[in-house]
């Protein structure tokens, strides 16, 4: 007796989801109109940090000030 086939659901990558939802082609170069390609895919934090440091970009997150309420004159 044959086992029933499992129906596989097609999964879209991030670029496919952006293309479907916003009609945005993330692989299209804005300057030349050519096609971009993925050079690297990093999942681990150590690899990402090393890549960012190599590019000379800041690795520390920016300090965000706490949220404030509106000025008191707005409530009068």
PDB file of C-alpha atoms in Angstrom:
ATOM      1  CA  UNK A   1       0.000   0.000   0.000  1.00  0.00           C
ATOM      2  CA  UNK A   2       1.358   3.407  -0.956  1.00  0.00           C
ATOM      3  CA  UNK A   3       1.783   6.113   1.620  1.00  0.00           C
ATOM      4  CA  UNK A   4      -0.158   9.291   0.889  1.00  0.00           C
ATOM      5  CA  UNK A   5       1.917  12.101  -0.541  1.00  0.00           C
ATOM      6  CA  UNK A   6       2.553  15.015   1.738  1.00  0.00           C
ATOM      7  CA  UNK A   7       1.454  18.262   0.210  1.00  0.00           C
ATOM      8  CA  UNK A   8       4.335  20.684   0.389  1.00  0.00           C
ATOM      9  CA  UNK A   9       3.565  24.336   0.755  1.00  0.00           C
ATOM     10  CA  UNK A  10       5.746  26.581  -1.360  1.00  0.00           C
ATOM     11  CA  UNK A  11       7.775  28.968   0.775  1.00  0.00           C
ATOM     12  CA  UNK A  12       8.958  32.325  -0.448  1.00  0.00           C
ATOM     13  CA  UNK A  13      12.189  33.914   0.649  1.00  0.00           C
ATOM     14  CA  UNK A  14      12.268  37.470   1.985  1.00  0.00           C
ATOM     15  CA  UNK A  15      12.806  38.919  -1.497  1.00  0.00           C
ATOM     16  CA  UNK A  16       9.838  36.965  -2.824  1.00  0.00           C
ATOM     17  CA  UNK A  17       7.598  38.202  -0.021  1.00  0.00           C
ATOM     18  CA  UNK A  18       8.609  41.835  -0.619  1.00  0.00           C
ATOM     19  CA  UNK A  19       8.030  41.401  -4.320  1.00  0.00           C
ATOM     20  CA  UNK A  20       4.591  39.899  -3.792  1.00  0.00           C
ATOM     21  CA  UNK A  21       3.392  42.395  -1.157  1.00  0.00           C
ATOM     22  CA  UNK A  22       4.888  45.691  -2.318  1.00  0.00           C
ATOM     23  CA  UNK A  23       5.677  44.986  -5.991  1.00  0.00           C
ATOM     24  CA  UNK A  24       9.297  45.665  -5.064  1.00  0.00           C
ATOM     25  CA  UNK A  25      12.190  43.882  -6.746  1.00  0.00           C
ATOM     26  CA  UNK A  26      14.997  43.948  -4.177  1.00  0.00           C
ATOM     27  CA  UNK A  27      17.436  42.399  -6.641  1.00  0.00           C
ATOM     28  CA  UNK A  28      17.098  45.277  -9.139  1.00  0.00           C
ATOM     29  CA  UNK A  29      19.882  47.864  -8.896  1.00  0.00           C
ATOM     30  CA  UNK A  30      18.512  51.404  -8.678  1.00  0.00           C
ATOM     31  CA  UNK A  31      21.571  52.958 -10.324  1.00  0.00           C
ATOM     32  CA  UNK A  32      22.282  50.656 -13.259  1.00  0.00           C
ATOM     33  CA  UNK A  33      19.081  48.641 -13.603  1.00  0.00           C
ATOM     34  CA  UNK A  34      21.148  45.442 -13.421  1.00  0.00           C
ATOM     35  CA  UNK A  35      20.533  42.459 -11.180  1.00  0.00           C
ATOM     36  CA  UNK A  36      22.011  42.158  -7.701  1.00  0.00           C
ATOM     37  CA  UNK A  37      23.111  38.833  -6.276  1.00  0.00           C
ATOM     38  CA  UNK A  38      23.570  37.503  -2.776  1.00  0.00           C
ATOM     39  CA  UNK A  39      27.241  37.385  -1.827  1.00  0.00           C
ATOM     40  CA  UNK A  40      26.908  35.995   1.685  1.00  0.00           C
ATOM     41  CA  UNK A  41      24.290  34.725   4.079  1.00  0.00           C
ATOM     42  CA  UNK A  42      25.187  34.801   7.755  1.00  0.00           C
ATOM     43  CA  UNK A  43      23.032  33.476  10.559  1.00  0.00           C
ATOM     44  CA  UNK A  44      25.375  33.569  13.521  1.00  0.00           C
ATOM     45  CA  UNK A  45      26.036  36.770  15.463  1.00  0.00           C
ATOM     46  CA  UNK A  46      29.822  36.283  15.384  1.00  0.00           C
ATOM     47  CA  UNK A  47      29.983  36.145  11.597  1.00  0.00           C
ATOM     48  CA  UNK A  48      27.774  39.195  11.210  1.00  0.00           C
ATOM     49  CA  UNK A  49      29.843  41.207  13.700  1.00  0.00           C
ATOM     50  CA  UNK A  50      33.077  40.283  11.899  1.00  0.00           C
ATOM     51  CA  UNK A  51      31.599  41.294   8.538  1.00  0.00           C
ATOM     52  CA  UNK A  52      30.331  44.635   9.888  1.00  0.00           C
ATOM     53  CA  UNK A  53      33.694  45.381  11.519  1.00  0.00           C
ATOM     54  CA  UNK A  54      35.497  44.521   8.272  1.00  0.00           C
ATOM     55  CA  UNK A  55      33.309  47.025   6.423  1.00  0.00           C
ATOM     56  CA  UNK A  56      34.184  49.700   8.993  1.00  0.00           C
ATOM     57  CA  UNK A  57      30.604  50.131  10.188  1.00  0.00           C
ATOM     58  CA  UNK A  58      29.678  50.691  13.847  1.00  0.00           C
ATOM     59  CA  UNK A  59      28.882  47.530  15.782  1.00  0.00           C
ATOM     60  CA  UNK A  60      27.402  49.145  18.913  1.00  0.00           C
ATOM     61  CA  UNK A  61      23.730  50.021  18.855  1.00  0.00           C
ATOM     62  CA  UNK A  62      22.729  53.667  19.088  1.00  0.00           C
ATOM     63  CA  UNK A  63      21.607  54.998  22.463  1.00  0.00           C
ATOM     64  CA  UNK A  64      17.910  55.817  22.394  1.00  0.00           C
ATOM     65  CA  UNK A  65      16.419  58.370  24.772  1.00  0.00           C
ATOM     66  CA  UNK A  66      13.338  57.284  26.719  1.00  0.00           C
ATOM     67  CA  UNK A  67       9.971  58.355  25.364  1.00  0.00           C
ATOM     68  CA  UNK A  68       8.518  61.600  26.707  1.00  0.00           C
ATOM     69  CA  UNK A  69       4.966  62.730  27.133  1.00  0.00           C
ATOM     70  CA  UNK A  70       3.547  65.725  25.273  1.00  0.00           C
ATOM     71  CA  UNK A  71       4.208  69.239  26.606  1.00  0.00           C
ATOM     72  CA  UNK A  72       1.823  70.267  29.384  1.00  0.00           C
ATOM     73  CA  UNK A  73       0.492  73.185  27.325  1.00  0.00           C
ATOM     74  CA  UNK A  74      -1.042  70.659  24.920  1.00  0.00           C
ATOM     75  CA  UNK A  75      -3.369  69.428  27.691  1.00  0.00           C
ATOM     76  CA  UNK A  76      -4.828  72.839  28.558  1.00  0.00           C
TER      77      UNK A  76
END
